[in-house]
Tab-separated table of C-alpha atoms and ligand atoms in Angstrom:
chain	number	residue	atom	x	y	z
A	1	MET	CA	140.137	9.202	-17.697
A	2	ILE	CA	140.263	6.132	-15.446
A	3	GLN	CA	136.893	5.420	-13.878
A	4	PRO	CA	137.274	2.695	-11.240
A	5	GLY	CA	133.537	1.919	-11.180
A	6	ARG	CA	133.036	1.743	-14.948
A	7	HIS	CA	133.562	-2.043	-15.286
A	8	SER	CA	130.750	-2.658	-12.773
A	9	LEU	CA	128.199	-0.773	-14.918
A	10	ASN	CA	127.317	-3.023	-17.816
A	11	ARG	CA	123.565	-3.462	-17.501
A	12	ILE	CA	121.502	-0.463	-16.492
A	13	ALA	CA	117.725	-0.021	-16.329
A	14	VAL	CA	115.670	3.152	-16.176
A	15	ILE	CA	112.020	2.667	-15.222
A	16	GLY	CA	109.656	5.468	-16.241
A	17	ARG	CA	109.365	7.728	-19.246
A	18	GLY	CA	108.413	10.997	-17.566
A	19	THR	CA	110.840	13.887	-17.198
A	20	ALA	CA	112.952	12.091	-14.581
A	21	GLY	CA	113.274	8.765	-16.437
A	22	SER	CA	113.973	10.522	-19.748
A	23	LEU	CA	116.702	12.631	-18.146
A	24	ALA	CA	118.241	9.503	-16.608
A	25	ALA	CA	118.284	7.572	-19.913
A	26	ALA	CA	119.910	10.492	-21.758
A	27	SER	CA	122.423	10.995	-18.910
A	28	VAL	CA	123.467	7.329	-18.911
A	29	THR	CA	123.936	7.472	-22.702
A	30	HIS	CA	126.036	10.633	-22.387
A	31	GLN	CA	128.214	9.453	-19.482
A	32	LEU	CA	128.876	5.964	-20.808
A	33	ALA	CA	129.237	7.029	-24.444
A	34	ASP	CA	132.706	5.575	-24.949
A	35	GLY	CA	132.083	2.101	-23.567
A	36	GLU	CA	129.967	-0.956	-24.123
A	37	TYR	CA	126.905	-1.319	-21.975
A	38	GLU	CA	123.249	-2.240	-22.202
A	39	LEU	CA	120.544	0.272	-21.256
A	40	HIS	CA	116.923	-0.828	-20.894
A	41	HIS	CA	114.368	1.970	-20.781
A	42	ILE	CA	111.268	0.395	-19.237
A	43	TYR	CA	107.824	1.945	-18.930
A	44	ASP	CA	104.218	0.868	-18.900
A	45	SER	CA	102.467	2.712	-21.737
A	46	ARG	CA	99.129	2.180	-19.918
A	47	ILE	CA	100.343	4.386	-17.039
A	48	PRO	CA	100.493	8.004	-18.207
A	49	VAL	CA	103.230	10.454	-17.268
A	50	ILE	CA	102.195	13.308	-14.993
A	51	GLY	CA	102.743	15.782	-17.861
A	52	VAL	CA	103.236	18.921	-15.760
A	53	GLY	CA	106.550	20.469	-14.760
A	54	GLU	CA	107.225	23.450	-16.952
A	55	GLY	CA	109.545	25.570	-14.809
A	56	SER	CA	113.239	24.819	-14.221
A	57	TRP	CA	116.533	26.177	-12.838
A	58	PRO	CA	119.476	27.494	-14.904
A	59	SER	CA	121.511	24.277	-14.611
A	60	LEU	CA	119.053	22.664	-17.056
A	61	VAL	CA	120.142	24.991	-19.886
A	62	GLN	CA	123.739	23.723	-19.795
A	63	GLU	CA	122.703	20.153	-19.119
A	64	LEU	CA	120.374	19.959	-22.128
A	65	ALA	CA	123.100	21.380	-24.390
A	66	GLN	CA	125.511	18.680	-23.152
A	67	LEU	CA	123.027	15.811	-23.367
A	68	THR	CA	121.686	16.670	-26.823
A	69	ASN	CA	124.740	18.261	-28.411
A	70	LEU	CA	122.438	20.878	-29.885
A	71	PRO	CA	122.732	24.687	-29.794
A	72	HIS	CA	120.691	26.471	-27.123
A	73	GLU	CA	118.409	28.150	-29.660
A	74	LYS	CA	117.446	24.844	-31.254
A	75	ILE	CA	116.703	23.285	-27.876
A	76	GLN	CA	114.572	26.246	-26.831
A	77	ARG	CA	112.528	26.036	-30.048
A	78	GLN	CA	112.105	22.282	-29.735
A	79	ILE	CA	110.696	22.485	-26.207
A	80	LYS	CA	108.521	25.483	-27.202
A	81	GLY	CA	110.299	27.249	-24.402
A	82	THR	CA	110.913	30.732	-23.123
A	83	ARG	CA	113.791	32.031	-21.023
A	84	LYS	CA	112.931	32.123	-17.349
A	85	TYR	CA	114.943	34.710	-15.414
A	86	GLY	CA	113.164	34.116	-12.114
A	87	VAL	CA	109.816	34.059	-10.343
A	88	ALA	CA	107.605	37.159	-10.125
A	89	PHE	CA	105.633	37.159	-6.863
A	90	GLU	CA	102.328	39.029	-6.620
A	91	GLY	CA	100.511	39.595	-3.322
A	92	TRP	CA	102.886	37.571	-1.106
A	93	GLY	CA	104.069	38.701	2.329
A	94	GLN	CA	103.390	41.766	4.393
A	95	ARG	CA	104.303	44.526	1.991
A	96	ASN	CA	101.551	44.246	-0.583
A	97	ARG	CA	103.918	44.739	-3.474
A	98	LYS	CA	105.255	42.749	-6.384
A	99	PHE	CA	108.796	41.451	-6.303
A	100	ILE	CA	111.007	39.158	-8.360
A	101	HIS	CA	113.184	36.301	-7.206
A	102	TYR	CA	115.932	36.449	-9.856
A	103	PHE	CA	118.405	33.716	-10.624
A	104	THR	CA	121.960	34.839	-9.872
A	105	PRO	CA	123.658	36.684	-11.543
A	106	GLN	CA	120.499	38.703	-11.946
A	107	GLN	CA	119.303	39.304	-15.537
A	108	VAL	CA	122.123	37.088	-16.876
A	109	SER	CA	121.376	33.595	-15.649
A	110	TYR	CA	118.251	31.997	-17.070
A	111	ALA	CA	116.411	28.685	-17.037
A	112	TYR	CA	113.686	27.376	-19.366
A	113	HIS	CA	109.954	27.415	-19.246
A	114	LEU	CA	109.312	24.238	-21.234
A	115	ALA	CA	106.615	21.915	-22.538
A	116	ALA	CA	107.110	18.747	-20.437
A	117	ASP	CA	106.123	16.302	-23.222
A	118	LEU	CA	108.481	17.968	-25.714
A	119	LEU	CA	111.342	17.907	-23.209
A	120	ALA	CA	110.864	14.149	-22.820
A	121	GLU	CA	110.830	13.739	-26.644
A	122	LEU	CA	114.033	15.750	-26.997
A	123	LEU	CA	115.729	13.588	-24.385
A	124	HIS	CA	114.577	10.341	-26.025
A	125	GLU	CA	116.351	11.406	-29.205
A	126	SER	CA	119.571	11.630	-27.188
A	127	ALA	CA	119.229	8.283	-25.436
A	128	ASN	CA	120.511	5.037	-26.813
A	129	ALA	CA	118.340	2.408	-25.143
A	130	THR	CA	116.316	-0.712	-25.744
A	131	HIS	CA	112.680	0.113	-24.973
A	132	ILE	CA	110.573	-2.304	-22.977
A	133	ASP	CA	106.863	-1.645	-22.607
A	134	ALA	CA	105.952	-3.645	-19.509
A	135	LYS	CA	104.687	-3.209	-15.993
A	136	VAL	CA	107.304	-3.518	-13.257
A	137	LEU	CA	105.958	-5.419	-10.260
A	138	ASN	CA	108.964	-5.333	-7.977
A	139	ILE	CA	112.598	-4.265	-7.694
A	140	ALA	CA	114.789	-6.232	-5.281
A	141	LYS	CA	118.440	-5.806	-4.369
A	142	VAL	CA	120.094	-9.237	-4.660
A	143	ASP	CA	123.829	-9.770	-4.018
A	144	GLY	CA	125.057	-6.404	-5.268
A	145	SER	CA	122.716	-6.217	-8.234
A	146	ALA	CA	119.019	-5.471	-8.740
A	147	ARG	CA	116.369	-7.875	-9.972
A	148	ILE	CA	113.319	-6.444	-11.711
A	149	ASP	CA	110.163	-8.562	-11.784
A	150	PHE	CA	107.741	-7.814	-14.620
A	151	GLU	CA	104.125	-8.594	-15.353
A	152	GLY	CA	104.037	-11.268	-18.087
A	153	ARG	CA	107.794	-11.272	-18.728
A	154	GLU	CA	110.902	-12.954	-17.322
A	155	SER	CA	112.712	-11.156	-14.509
A	156	GLU	CA	115.989	-9.408	-15.364
A	157	SER	CA	119.081	-8.467	-13.402
A	158	TYR	CA	120.910	-5.111	-13.587
A	159	ASP	CA	124.007	-3.431	-12.130
A	160	LEU	CA	122.119	-0.188	-11.574
A	161	VAL	CA	118.419	0.723	-11.681
A	162	PHE	CA	116.883	4.204	-11.798
A	163	ASP	CA	113.350	3.993	-10.435
A	164	ALA	CA	111.370	6.923	-11.919
A	165	ARG	CA	107.849	5.514	-11.576
A	166	GLY	CA	106.297	8.765	-10.332
A	167	PHE	CA	104.493	9.416	-7.035
A	168	PRO	CA	104.524	6.399	-4.678
A	169	LYS	CA	101.147	4.721	-4.117
A	170	GLU	CA	101.463	4.963	-0.360
A	171	LEU	CA	103.717	6.928	1.955
A	172	THR	CA	104.655	5.372	5.275
A	173	SER	CA	106.454	7.415	7.937
A	174	GLU	CA	109.144	4.704	8.334
A	175	GLN	CA	110.109	5.100	4.686
A	176	ASN	CA	109.373	8.783	4.082
A	177	ILE	CA	109.739	12.178	5.673
A	178	ASN	CA	106.406	13.960	5.346
A	179	ILE	CA	107.185	17.607	4.526
A	180	SER	CA	104.037	18.634	6.375
A	181	PHE	CA	105.139	22.246	6.883
A	182	ILE	CA	104.088	22.982	3.280
A	183	PRO	CA	100.361	23.838	3.285
A	184	THR	CA	99.198	22.754	-0.206
A	185	ASN	CA	98.349	19.381	-1.732
A	186	THR	CA	96.282	19.877	-4.915
A	187	ALA	CA	96.567	21.643	-8.271
A	188	VAL	CA	94.000	22.620	-10.906
A	189	ILE	CA	95.706	22.959	-14.275
A	190	ARG	CA	94.345	25.076	-17.135
A	191	ARG	CA	95.915	25.677	-20.513
A	192	CYS	CA	95.405	29.141	-22.028
A	193	PRO	CA	96.403	30.730	-25.342
A	194	ALA	CA	100.048	31.691	-25.791
A	195	SER	CA	101.043	35.280	-25.174
A	196	MET	CA	104.661	34.823	-26.292
A	197	GLN	CA	105.161	34.073	-29.956
A	198	THR	CA	107.564	35.033	-32.742
A	199	GLU	CA	107.676	34.004	-36.380
A	200	ASP	CA	110.793	31.879	-35.992
A	201	GLY	CA	109.650	30.365	-32.668
A	202	LEU	CA	112.538	31.838	-30.661
A	203	VAL	CA	111.511	34.200	-27.866
A	204	LEU	CA	114.553	36.059	-26.560
A	205	GLN	CA	112.851	38.409	-24.177
A	206	HIS	CA	113.128	37.864	-20.443
A	207	THR	CA	110.180	36.007	-18.934
A	208	TYR	CA	109.242	35.084	-15.372
A	209	THR	CA	107.005	32.480	-13.805
A	210	ARG	CA	104.238	34.488	-12.138
A	211	ALA	CA	103.301	33.262	-8.639
A	212	VAL	CA	100.064	35.058	-7.828
A	213	ALA	CA	98.735	34.832	-4.252
A	214	ARG	CA	94.991	34.114	-4.146
A	215	PRO	CA	92.521	33.597	-1.267
A	216	HIS	CA	92.790	29.772	-1.486
A	217	GLY	CA	96.523	29.516	-2.242
A	218	TRP	CA	98.394	30.751	-5.275
A	219	VAL	CA	98.435	30.443	-9.067
A	220	PHE	CA	101.425	29.832	-11.318
A	221	VAL	CA	101.466	31.351	-14.781
A	222	ILE	CA	104.058	29.927	-17.151
A	223	PRO	CA	104.477	31.432	-20.634
A	224	LEU	CA	105.416	28.989	-23.399
A	225	THR	CA	105.338	29.636	-27.146
A	226	ALA	CA	102.696	26.901	-27.547
A	227	HIS	CA	100.410	27.982	-24.699
A	228	THR	CA	100.344	29.667	-21.316
A	229	SER	CA	100.009	27.280	-18.433
A	230	TYR	CA	97.996	28.267	-15.341
A	231	GLY	CA	97.884	26.179	-12.159
A	232	TYR	CA	95.915	26.941	-8.974
A	233	ILE	CA	97.715	25.392	-5.986
A	234	PHE	CA	95.581	24.920	-2.856
A	235	ASN	CA	94.735	22.598	0.025
A	236	ARG	CA	91.703	20.381	-0.559
A	237	GLU	CA	91.071	19.977	3.185
A	238	VAL	CA	90.780	23.756	3.591
A	239	SER	CA	89.056	24.903	0.367
A	240	ASP	CA	86.596	23.110	-1.836
A	241	LEU	CA	87.234	22.690	-5.513
A	242	GLU	CA	84.182	24.708	-6.531
A	243	ALA	CA	85.374	27.778	-4.628
A	244	VAL	CA	88.856	27.397	-6.112
A	245	GLU	CA	87.489	27.083	-9.674
A	246	ALA	CA	85.345	30.199	-9.141
A	247	ASP	CA	88.345	32.203	-7.942
A	248	PHE	CA	90.396	30.804	-10.847
A	249	ASP	CA	87.743	32.148	-13.268
A	250	LYS	CA	88.064	35.577	-11.619
A	251	LEU	CA	91.830	35.662	-12.082
A	252	LEU	CA	91.558	34.676	-15.754
A	253	GLU	CA	88.989	37.424	-16.226
A	254	THR	CA	91.344	39.982	-14.645
A	255	ASP	CA	94.167	38.704	-16.871
A	256	GLU	CA	91.800	39.072	-19.866
A	257	VAL	CA	92.292	35.464	-20.876
A	258	PRO	CA	89.517	34.761	-23.385
A	259	GLU	CA	89.436	30.947	-23.170
A	260	PHE	CA	91.047	27.969	-21.490
A	261	GLU	CA	91.213	24.199	-21.658
A	262	GLN	CA	90.696	22.432	-18.328
A	263	ARG	CA	93.601	19.954	-18.138
A	264	ALA	CA	93.630	18.173	-14.800
A	265	VAL	CA	93.124	18.209	-11.070
A	266	ILE	CA	96.240	16.689	-9.506
A	267	GLN	CA	96.687	15.659	-5.883
A	268	PHE	CA	100.301	15.658	-4.708
A	269	PRO	CA	102.254	14.701	-1.585
A	270	ASN	CA	105.089	16.789	-0.091
A	271	PHE	CA	107.700	14.239	0.964
A	272	VAL	CA	111.167	12.822	0.593
A	273	HIS	CA	111.932	9.105	0.708
A	274	ARG	CA	114.473	8.295	3.434
A	275	GLN	CA	116.382	5.953	1.110
A	276	LEU	CA	116.928	7.481	-2.327
A	277	PHE	CA	119.969	5.355	-3.143
A	278	ASP	CA	121.151	2.025	-1.745
A	279	GLY	CA	124.113	1.623	-4.087
A	280	VAL	CA	122.191	-0.307	-6.756
A	281	VAL	CA	118.669	1.168	-6.892
A	282	ALA	CA	118.222	4.932	-7.155
A	283	ARG	CA	114.815	6.547	-6.701
A	284	ILE	CA	114.607	9.690	-8.810
A	285	GLY	CA	111.993	12.320	-9.726
A	286	ASN	CA	108.558	12.144	-8.142
A	287	ALA	CA	109.277	8.592	-6.929
A	288	ALA	CA	112.022	10.044	-4.720
A	289	ALA	CA	110.619	13.301	-3.437
A	290	PHE	CA	108.215	16.102	-4.203
A	291	MET	CA	107.135	19.446	-2.911
A	292	GLU	CA	104.665	21.908	-4.347
A	293	PRO	CA	105.944	23.748	-7.437
A	294	LEU	CA	106.383	27.281	-5.999
A	295	GLU	CA	110.107	27.327	-6.746
A	296	ALA	CA	110.146	24.613	-9.441
A	297	THR	CA	112.405	22.317	-7.439
A	298	ALA	CA	111.509	18.932	-9.003
A	299	ILE	CA	113.483	18.809	-12.260
A	300	VAL	CA	116.552	20.338	-10.628
A	301	SER	CA	116.332	17.701	-7.858
A	302	ALA	CA	116.112	14.919	-10.455
A	303	GLN	CA	119.194	16.346	-12.203
A	304	LEU	CA	121.075	16.262	-8.901
A	305	GLN	CA	119.933	12.728	-8.034
A	306	ILE	CA	120.944	11.316	-11.433
A	307	GLY	CA	124.229	13.243	-11.518
A	308	MET	CA	125.332	12.135	-8.040
A	309	VAL	CA	124.431	8.484	-8.572
A	310	LEU	CA	126.224	8.218	-11.921
A	311	HIS	CA	129.227	10.113	-10.583
A	312	ILE	CA	129.655	7.822	-7.588
A	313	ARG	CA	129.061	4.612	-9.531
A	314	LEU	CA	131.543	5.593	-12.246
A	315	ASN	CA	134.261	7.111	-10.106
A	316	ARG	CA	134.373	4.846	-7.069
A	317	ALA	CA	135.256	1.172	-6.935
A	318	LEU	CA	132.338	-1.120	-6.180
A	319	GLU	CA	133.872	-2.305	-2.884
A	320	HIS	CA	133.136	1.140	-1.346
A	321	ILE	CA	129.540	1.251	-2.516
A	322	ASP	CA	127.737	0.620	0.782
A	323	ARG	CA	129.576	3.427	2.555
A	324	ASP	CA	129.339	5.757	-0.466
A	325	ALA	CA	125.606	5.124	-0.827
A	326	THR	CA	125.008	6.217	2.780
A	327	VAL	CA	126.846	9.486	2.126
A	328	VAL	CA	125.060	10.150	-1.187
A	329	ASN	CA	121.702	9.355	0.371
A	330	ARG	CA	122.217	11.709	3.301
A	331	PHE	CA	123.387	14.489	0.963
A	332	LEU	CA	120.333	14.141	-1.310
A	333	VAL	CA	117.784	13.960	1.543
A	334	ASN	CA	119.484	16.948	3.169
A	335	THR	CA	119.327	19.016	-0.046
A	336	ILE	CA	115.658	18.211	-0.652
A	337	LEU	CA	114.742	19.109	2.921
A	338	ARG	CA	116.601	22.398	2.463
A	339	TYR	CA	114.526	23.073	-0.656
A	340	GLY	CA	111.463	22.210	1.419
A	341	LEU	CA	112.376	24.706	4.147
A	342	PHE	CA	113.052	27.406	1.546
A	343	VAL	CA	109.671	26.794	-0.133
A	344	GLY	CA	107.696	26.512	3.131
A	345	TRP	CA	109.251	29.756	4.413
A	346	HIS	CA	107.514	31.684	1.572
A	347	TYR	CA	104.253	31.186	3.504
A	348	SER	CA	105.605	32.441	6.821
A	349	CYS	CA	104.495	36.060	6.362
A	350	GLY	CA	101.107	35.348	4.823
A	351	SER	CA	99.782	37.351	1.896
A	352	THR	CA	97.493	40.262	1.144
A	353	TYR	CA	94.564	37.873	1.724
A	354	LYS	CA	93.151	37.394	5.204
A	355	SER	CA	91.544	34.042	4.456
A	356	GLU	CA	91.185	30.640	6.085
A	357	PHE	CA	93.910	29.233	3.840
A	358	TRP	CA	96.502	31.910	4.675
A	359	ASP	CA	95.753	31.659	8.418
A	360	PHE	CA	96.157	27.894	8.203
A	361	ALA	CA	99.410	28.186	6.213
A	362	ARG	CA	101.056	30.824	8.386
A	363	LYS	CA	99.844	29.946	11.885
A	364	HIS	CA	99.361	26.170	11.801
A	365	VAL	CA	101.481	24.643	9.061
A	366	TRP	CA	104.733	26.592	8.800
A	367	PRO	CA	105.460	26.459	12.592
A	368	LYS	CA	105.696	22.635	12.256
A	369	HIS	CA	108.968	22.952	10.358
A	370	ARG	CA	111.044	22.912	13.532
A	371	THR	CA	109.658	19.537	14.638
A	372	VAL	CA	109.548	17.918	11.191
A	373	ALA	CA	113.113	18.935	10.261
A	374	ASP	CA	114.539	18.381	13.742
A	375	PRO	CA	118.031	16.959	12.988
A	376	LYS	CA	117.370	14.035	15.363
A	377	GLN	CA	114.316	13.028	13.342
A	378	VAL	CA	115.805	13.399	9.863
A	379	ASP	CA	119.465	12.542	10.432
A	380	CYS	CA	120.751	15.669	8.648
A	381	ASN	CA	121.456	19.317	9.355
A	382	ALA	CA	119.024	21.013	6.925
A	383	LEU	CA	117.307	23.009	9.701
A	384	THR	CA	120.595	24.191	11.213
A	385	LYS	CA	121.789	25.439	7.818
A	386	PHE	CA	118.429	27.068	7.089
A	387	ASP	CA	118.565	28.898	10.456
A	388	GLU	CA	122.093	30.026	9.611
A	389	MET	CA	120.855	31.656	6.385
A	390	LEU	CA	118.071	33.525	8.189
A	391	ASN	CA	120.511	34.647	10.897
A	392	LEU	CA	122.931	35.945	8.263
A	393	LEU	CA	120.103	38.055	6.803
A	394	LYS	CA	119.464	39.539	10.238
A	395	SER	CA	123.084	40.545	10.821
A	396	PRO	CA	123.912	44.255	10.287
A	397	VAL	CA	126.762	43.429	7.884
A	398	ILE	CA	127.124	40.249	5.852
A	399	ASP	CA	130.795	39.423	5.680
A	400	LYS	CA	132.140	38.984	2.140
A	401	ALA	CA	133.251	35.453	3.025
A	402	ASP	CA	129.552	34.562	3.513
A	403	TRP	CA	128.204	35.979	0.234
A	404	HIS	CA	128.479	32.665	-1.580
A	405	LYS	CA	126.861	30.539	1.123
A	406	MET	CA	124.043	28.241	0.054
A	407	CYS	CA	121.303	26.254	1.699
A	408	ALA	CA	119.986	24.411	-1.389
A	409	VAL	CA	119.697	27.845	-3.050
A	410	PRO	CA	122.130	30.774	-2.767
A	411	LEU	CA	122.067	33.428	-0.055
A	412	THR	CA	120.984	35.927	-2.744
A	413	SER	CA	117.741	33.935	-3.147
A	414	TYR	CA	117.082	34.067	0.605
A	415	ALA	CA	117.817	37.817	0.611
A	416	GLN	CA	115.421	38.500	-2.275
A	417	ILE	CA	112.575	36.507	-0.731
A	418	SER	CA	113.138	38.056	2.697
A	419	GLN	CA	113.079	41.576	1.236
A	420	GLY	CA	110.065	40.802	-0.919
A	421	LEU	CA	107.992	39.229	1.851
A	422	GLY	CA	108.985	41.869	4.378
A	423	CYS	CA	110.168	39.423	7.019
B	501	FAD	C1	101.026	20.812	-10.252
B	501	FAD	C2	102.444	20.460	-10.505
B	501	FAD	C3	103.289	21.398	-11.069
B	501	FAD	C4	104.624	21.082	-11.284
B	501	FAD	N1	105.462	22.034	-11.784
B	501	FAD	C5	106.770	21.787	-11.859
B	501	FAD	C6	107.696	22.773	-12.293
B	501	FAD	O1	107.309	23.894	-12.650
B	501	FAD	N2	108.995	22.464	-12.338
B	501	FAD	C7	109.465	21.247	-11.966
B	501	FAD	O2	110.668	21.026	-11.961
B	501	FAD	N3	108.618	20.267	-11.613
B	501	FAD	C8	107.305	20.529	-11.521
B	501	FAD	N4	106.447	19.530	-11.143
B	501	FAD	C9	106.991	18.205	-10.891
B	501	FAD	C10	106.911	17.308	-12.134
B	501	FAD	O3	105.852	16.431	-11.942
B	501	FAD	C11	108.207	16.553	-12.263
B	501	FAD	O4	109.251	17.460	-12.504
B	501	FAD	C12	108.365	15.595	-13.409
B	501	FAD	O5	107.373	15.550	-14.280
B	501	FAD	C13	108.805	14.264	-12.905
B	501	FAD	O6	107.890	13.258	-13.114
B	501	FAD	P1	108.450	11.765	-13.093
B	501	FAD	O7	109.235	11.561	-14.331
B	501	FAD	O8	109.130	11.544	-11.812
B	501	FAD	O9	107.149	10.870	-13.077
B	501	FAD	P2	105.932	10.687	-14.108
B	501	FAD	O10	105.835	11.779	-15.099
B	501	FAD	O11	104.743	10.399	-13.266
B	501	FAD	O12	106.321	9.361	-14.921
B	501	FAD	C14	106.182	8.080	-14.382
B	501	FAD	C15	106.590	7.051	-15.433
B	501	FAD	O13	106.706	5.783	-14.812
B	501	FAD	C16	106.008	4.804	-15.560
B	501	FAD	N5	105.526	3.798	-14.606
B	501	FAD	C17	104.824	3.999	-13.463
B	501	FAD	N6	104.605	2.829	-12.830
B	501	FAD	C18	105.198	1.871	-13.580
B	501	FAD	C19	105.338	0.469	-13.457
B	501	FAD	N7	104.824	-0.204	-12.404
B	501	FAD	N8	106.007	-0.200	-14.420
B	501	FAD	C20	106.546	0.440	-15.475
B	501	FAD	N9	106.458	1.777	-15.645
B	501	FAD	C21	105.784	2.477	-14.703
B	501	FAD	C22	104.892	5.536	-16.272
B	501	FAD	O14	104.497	4.836	-17.433
B	501	FAD	C23	105.608	6.859	-16.587
B	501	FAD	O15	106.323	6.719	-17.797
B	501	FAD	C24	105.111	19.807	-10.948
B	501	FAD	C25	104.237	18.851	-10.404
B	501	FAD	C26	102.933	19.171	-10.172
B	501	FAD	C27	102.038	18.128	-9.572
């Protein structure tokens, strides 16, 4: 196949060895397999990876098989994974009942619950790169290429750079859209004994990420074969850590979890960078965007970012790059904002708890979505498309031609959440 952009991709750098950087390095290796090129995988071993991110979307199952050339069963064992068929909501919305948000087609399509460190290891085995352990000080676009400045090492120039350095140190409103209609900003992570194990390490039964509403927010429960991961997601300005930990203890008691290892307290921003791709430098993973993990939207966003950037750089001649980059950038920002609206909407009907947090989430935070995602402010139509999905759900008959509509996620996802929440 002729790829007009291929000759302009000879030196590529990926910065960061977390999930996003590891996916990028394996993707470059896979896409450029039949040509000559140089790939530098750069990371600072003194800066740890975030190490959480254990839920995914079904596209990862196919992608890992392609990137690793391994059978699905082997991959699942290697990442100590289980098959995730959706998210099981407990205590959300007005109906006081449990419901499941299934991937479509229901009970057929599955994703992985995975151990984040083992996923990165698996991807490293599939990447053909020179490793550089050094701190990156700056990335600058210079005459159609990117110069990386290092600490204690000569600068280098590349045709394409994936910047996967994790959460930005500061977030300015000129550079970022603050997804402030999502009400949470902190997670307490606990690791509990595994409940899913088999002798050969392959769990075939259907599993779900539990999303359990609690007075201070909600708790995810992710079953792996190595352990079960619990995370309490809350807002540190509304609830104090002590109260959250006490409620966490109560939930573990109800779940009859005998012991746990306290892993981390992680503060996170909900944001998307306004410039994810300028033609030469692509921000990916948590460096590009993040929103709380209710619908596990981070890895799938990184897959999309990497896929789009490589596709455009390989298949379009370099002379079009400035115009193409604008289009790619708008598409990616638009998709992430759509994910944001979908996630934020989960809070719009409250939960079984009448608490300060749920009042804050439903009455004060979610209503901001119309101003934050106003098309004039964000230069994309995410809000218009989101409104269209909600209007379709309200119509007495949904025309067959509309069944396959999407706004980041399919109409079936909107329908399931709407039914489940009771709004
Ligand atoms: C509580 C919580 C739960 C989550 N759950 C999910 C989930 O279920 N599903 C999901 O998809 N996602 C989830 N995520 C998101 C998850 O964090 C990301 O999917 C994923 O781990 C991406 O991380 P990253 O690779 O972008 O960055 P990181 O893991 O932070 O890696 C950053 C890398 O950059 C390197 N680095 C940093 N600065 C420099 C520098 N100056 N020079 C050189 N190297 C540098 C570091 O050494 C490191 O290797 C969750 C996040 C949180 C906070």
